[in-house]
Short mmCIF file of C-alpha atoms in Angstrom, two decimals:
data_model
loop_
_atom_site.label_atom_id
_atom_site.label_comp_id
_atom_site.label_asym_id
_atom_site.label_seq_id
_atom_site.Cartn_x
_atom_site.Cartn_y
_atom_site.Cartn_z
CA MET A 248 -0.59 -5.91 -1.52
CA SER A 249 -2.06 -7.84 1.50
CA THR A 250 0.23 -9.70 3.73
CA ASN A 251 -2.33 -11.87 5.45
CA ASP A 252 -1.98 -14.85 3.21
CA TYR A 253 1.64 -14.95 3.24
CA GLN A 254 3.17 -14.09 6.78
CA ASP A 255 4.72 -17.26 7.14
CA SER A 256 6.50 -16.82 3.56
CA ALA A 257 8.19 -13.38 4.21
CA SER A 258 11.40 -14.25 2.54
CA SER A 259 9.73 -15.16 -0.74
CA TYR A 260 7.96 -11.82 -0.46
CA ALA A 261 10.73 -10.11 0.34
CA GLU A 262 12.17 -10.80 -3.28
CA ARG A 263 9.51 -8.76 -4.54
CA GLY A 264 11.22 -5.47 -5.50
CA ASN A 265 9.83 -2.24 -6.71
CA VAL A 266 9.49 -3.66 -10.23
CA GLY A 267 6.63 -4.42 -12.85
CA THR A 268 3.11 -3.30 -12.11
CA ASP A 269 4.14 -2.22 -8.38
CA SER A 270 6.74 0.13 -9.92
CA ILE A 271 4.21 2.59 -11.14
CA ALA A 272 3.16 3.43 -7.51
CA PHE A 273 6.85 3.78 -6.51
CA ALA A 274 7.78 5.96 -9.53
CA TRP A 275 5.07 8.30 -8.67
CA LEU A 276 5.57 8.76 -5.11
CA GLY A 277 9.45 9.32 -5.93
CA GLN A 278 8.65 12.06 -8.51
CA ARG A 279 5.99 13.51 -5.82
CA PHE A 280 8.48 13.33 -2.88
CA GLY A 281 11.12 15.20 -5.06
CA GLN A 282 8.52 18.14 -6.00
CA LEU A 283 7.68 18.57 -2.27
CA GLN A 284 11.35 18.38 -1.27
CA LEU A 285 10.16 16.11 1.59
CA ARG A 286 12.70 15.27 4.31
CA GLY A 287 12.50 14.46 7.99
CA ASN A 288 11.35 11.21 9.64
CA ALA A 289 8.89 9.16 8.10
CA LEU A 290 6.74 6.04 9.09
CA ASP A 291 6.09 3.05 6.68
CA VAL A 292 2.89 1.28 8.16
CA GLY A 293 2.55 -1.92 7.17
CA CYS A 294 6.07 -2.44 5.98
CA GLY A 295 5.93 -6.06 5.26
CA ALA A 296 9.52 -7.18 4.45
CA GLY A 297 10.70 -3.77 4.36
CA ARG A 298 10.88 -2.78 0.62
CA SER A 299 8.58 0.28 1.17
CA THR A 300 10.81 1.52 4.24
CA ARG A 301 14.04 1.24 2.05
CA PHE A 302 12.40 3.34 -0.61
CA LEU A 303 11.69 5.95 1.87
CA LYS A 304 15.35 5.69 3.09
CA SER A 305 16.77 5.82 -0.68
CA HIS A 306 14.82 9.36 -0.69
CA GLY A 307 16.72 10.63 2.10
CA MET A 308 14.25 10.24 4.83
CA ASP A 309 14.95 8.92 8.19
CA ALA A 310 12.49 6.03 8.07
CA CYS A 311 11.01 3.26 10.22
CA GLY A 312 8.75 0.27 9.47
CA VAL A 313 5.99 -1.28 11.65
CA ASP A 314 3.86 -3.97 10.71
CA ILE A 315 1.63 -6.70 12.46
CA SER A 316 3.45 -9.70 11.11
CA GLN A 317 6.34 -10.51 13.12
CA SER A 318 7.85 -12.72 10.54
CA MET A 319 7.68 -9.97 8.12
CA VAL A 320 9.59 -7.88 10.67
CA ARG A 321 12.10 -10.23 11.20
CA GLN A 322 12.80 -10.59 7.50
CA ALA A 323 12.86 -6.92 7.20
CA ARG A 324 15.67 -6.44 9.95
CA CYS A 325 17.68 -9.38 8.19
CA ASP A 326 17.11 -7.48 4.68
CA ASP A 327 18.21 -4.14 6.51
CA ALA A 328 19.98 -4.90 9.79
CA ALA A 329 20.83 -0.77 10.11
CA GLY A 330 17.00 -0.25 9.74
CA SER A 331 14.32 0.56 12.48
CA TYR A 332 11.52 -2.05 12.44
CA ALA A 333 8.72 -2.58 14.79
CA SER A 334 5.67 -5.17 15.25
CA TYR A 335 2.27 -4.14 16.89
CA ALA A 336 -1.00 -5.76 17.37
CA ALA A 337 -3.83 -5.43 14.93
CA ASP A 338 -6.18 -3.87 17.57
CA GLN A 339 -3.68 -1.93 19.39
CA PRO A 340 -2.60 1.81 18.75
CA LEU A 341 0.75 2.21 16.75
CA PRO A 342 3.73 2.26 19.25
CA TYR A 343 4.56 5.80 18.68
CA GLY A 344 3.42 9.15 19.86
CA ASP A 345 1.31 11.86 18.78
CA GLU A 346 2.50 13.81 15.96
CA ALA A 347 5.68 11.87 16.02
CA PHE A 348 6.47 11.92 11.90
CA ASP A 349 6.68 14.32 9.28
CA LEU A 350 5.46 11.75 6.66
CA VAL A 351 3.62 8.54 7.01
CA LEU A 352 3.21 5.92 3.98
CA SER A 353 0.83 3.18 3.72
CA THR A 354 1.39 1.01 0.57
CA TRP A 355 -1.72 -1.61 -0.09
CA VAL A 356 -2.08 -2.14 3.83
CA VAL A 357 -5.73 -1.22 3.76
CA LEU A 358 -6.57 -4.10 1.74
CA GLU A 359 -5.96 -6.31 4.65
CA LEU A 360 -8.75 -4.58 6.75
CA ASP A 361 -11.66 -6.97 6.74
CA ASN A 362 -14.34 -4.49 8.51
CA ILE A 363 -15.18 -0.93 8.67
CA GLU A 364 -14.26 -0.30 12.15
CA ALA A 365 -10.69 -1.64 11.50
CA LEU A 366 -10.31 0.83 8.43
CA GLN A 367 -11.49 3.56 10.38
CA ARG A 368 -9.11 2.93 13.15
CA PHE A 369 -6.34 2.59 10.88
CA MET A 370 -7.15 6.08 9.33
CA CYS A 371 -7.34 7.60 12.68
CA GLU A 372 -4.07 5.95 13.96
CA VAL A 373 -2.41 7.50 10.66
CA GLY A 374 -3.86 10.94 11.63
CA ARG A 375 -2.62 10.68 15.33
CA VAL A 376 0.97 10.17 14.59
CA LEU A 377 1.34 12.72 11.63
CA ARG A 378 2.33 16.08 12.22
CA THR A 379 -0.07 18.94 11.67
CA SER A 380 2.27 20.07 9.08
CA GLY A 381 2.98 16.53 7.84
CA ARG A 382 1.95 14.55 4.63
CA ALA A 383 0.52 11.10 4.53
CA PHE A 384 0.24 8.77 1.34
CA LEU A 385 -2.13 5.91 0.84
CA VAL A 386 -1.62 3.51 -1.98
CA THR A 387 -4.34 1.00 -2.76
CA ASN A 388 -6.00 -0.63 -5.62
CA THR A 389 -8.53 0.92 -8.02
CA PRO A 390 -11.83 -0.74 -8.62
CA GLU A 391 -10.25 -1.43 -12.20
CA PHE A 392 -7.42 -3.29 -10.96
CA TYR A 393 -9.82 -6.53 -10.40
CA GLY A 394 -10.65 -6.61 -14.26
CA HIS A 395 -7.79 -6.17 -16.31
CA ARG A 396 -4.46 -7.81 -17.31
CA TRP A 397 -1.22 -6.81 -15.41
CA ARG A 398 2.54 -7.43 -15.92
CA THR A 399 3.30 -8.86 -12.28
CA CYS A 400 -0.08 -9.26 -10.94
CA ASP A 401 -2.90 -11.93 -12.15
CA VAL A 402 -6.64 -11.03 -10.98
CA ASP A 403 -8.35 -13.95 -12.91
CA PHE A 404 -10.37 -15.17 -10.33
CA PRO A 405 -13.91 -15.79 -9.38
CA GLU A 406 -13.96 -13.76 -6.60
CA ASN A 407 -13.38 -10.64 -8.49
CA ARG A 408 -16.14 -10.83 -11.12
CA PRO A 409 -18.09 -7.76 -11.38
CA PRO A 410 -20.00 -5.93 -9.52
CA LEU A 411 -17.76 -5.35 -6.56
CA HIS A 412 -19.42 -4.78 -3.12
CA VAL A 413 -17.65 -2.85 -0.46
CA GLY A 414 -16.13 -5.27 2.07
CA GLN A 415 -16.14 -8.25 -0.04
CA ARG A 416 -13.10 -10.63 -0.43
CA VAL A 417 -10.89 -10.33 -3.61
CA LYS A 418 -7.97 -11.93 -4.77
CA ALA A 419 -4.51 -11.39 -6.70
CA ARG A 420 -1.70 -13.53 -7.59
CA LEU A 421 1.91 -11.83 -7.22
CA LEU A 422 4.00 -12.64 -10.23
CA PRO A 423 6.70 -14.14 -10.69
CA GLU A 424 6.41 -15.10 -6.97
CA ASP A 425 3.08 -17.11 -7.62
CA VAL A 426 1.97 -15.95 -4.15
CA ILE A 427 -1.91 -15.58 -4.13
CA VAL A 428 -3.18 -12.78 -1.68
CA THR A 429 -6.79 -12.51 -0.30
CA ASP A 430 -7.83 -8.81 0.16
CA VAL A 431 -10.75 -6.63 0.97
CA PHE A 432 -12.39 -4.15 -1.53
CA TRP A 433 -12.94 -0.73 -0.34
CA ASP A 434 -14.30 1.93 -2.79
CA ASP A 435 -13.14 5.47 -3.30
CA ALA A 436 -16.19 6.97 -1.24
CA THR A 437 -15.33 4.49 1.79
CA TYR A 438 -11.56 5.63 1.67
CA ARG A 439 -12.44 9.58 1.45
CA ARG A 440 -14.86 9.14 4.36
CA THR A 441 -12.47 7.29 6.59
CA LEU A 442 -9.91 9.89 5.97
CA VAL A 443 -12.13 12.76 6.59
CA ASN A 444 -13.44 11.15 9.76
CA ALA A 445 -9.63 10.84 10.96
CA GLY A 446 -8.93 14.64 10.42
CA LEU A 447 -7.06 14.20 7.37
CA GLN A 448 -7.57 16.44 4.55
CA VAL A 449 -7.06 14.79 1.01
CA SER A 450 -5.37 17.27 -1.09
CA GLN A 451 -5.13 15.09 -4.54
CA VAL A 452 -5.89 11.63 -5.67
CA ALA A 453 -3.48 10.23 -8.08
CA HIS A 454 -4.29 7.32 -10.92
CA PRO A 455 -0.68 6.95 -12.26
CA LEU A 456 -0.16 5.01 -15.42
CA ALA A 457 2.96 3.10 -16.67
CA HIS A 458 5.99 5.66 -16.71
CA ASP A 459 7.38 4.09 -19.79
CA PRO A 460 4.64 3.33 -22.20
CA GLY A 461 7.07 2.18 -24.70
CA ASP A 462 7.94 -0.82 -22.88
CA SER A 463 6.48 -3.88 -24.64
CA ALA A 464 6.05 -5.89 -21.56
CA TRP A 465 3.39 -3.68 -20.12
CA LEU A 466 -0.19 -4.93 -20.43
CA ASP A 467 -3.27 -2.77 -19.63
CA GLU A 468 -0.88 -0.48 -17.20
CA THR A 469 -0.37 2.09 -20.14
CA ARG A 470 -4.11 2.93 -20.32
CA VAL A 471 -5.74 1.61 -17.18
CA ALA A 472 -4.29 2.75 -13.53
CA PRO A 473 -3.92 -0.17 -11.45
CA TRP A 474 -3.35 1.69 -8.30
CA VAL A 475 -4.88 4.75 -6.66
CA ILE A 476 -2.73 7.14 -4.18
CA TYR A 477 -4.50 9.42 -1.86
CA GLU A 478 -2.44 12.19 -0.67
#
């Protein structure tokens, strides 16, 4: 999800684990990492309070995190004192050299980018720091996310009424933290175009569903994909 509305509430967001609706994306990623036997150094772009960086480390990768929010980076360092975290300015390049990483992960970060130029710049930076033989994973919301009921996200806001238009503002409430985030809606065509323009080849696009459909706490997660993952 976006961090732009709660950069000053990093400690609250840090309490959000890889559970509920979010866990669907992390379960798919973990399975995919195992299938590919991925190892090496990894960059978590838009690490927030560090949960996705710690996720990468739990899968055997030498991972570091970077975020535009200094408060989020401070929280990440507090929760993971041995970890490597850095901040950078949104309109500046990532603070790493060309082809520095075997893997780049971005979870719900592109939703924060409020214009197409920023989105394209972000994709180009991912492509720049990724090794030629590396892999990047981009997690974001599906268009269907804004019209259904989710276990740990509430999207019942006037801003989300269809039809949605590329570049418009959308909202979600994170549960149980009760944190409202304002994001930007981008469609599949826009993601694909900006990825290709950045020199990144899309090998697959996944729409994972709840990994334990027998769990009665799921709402629409067992039949509608809340997330889309570009690899």
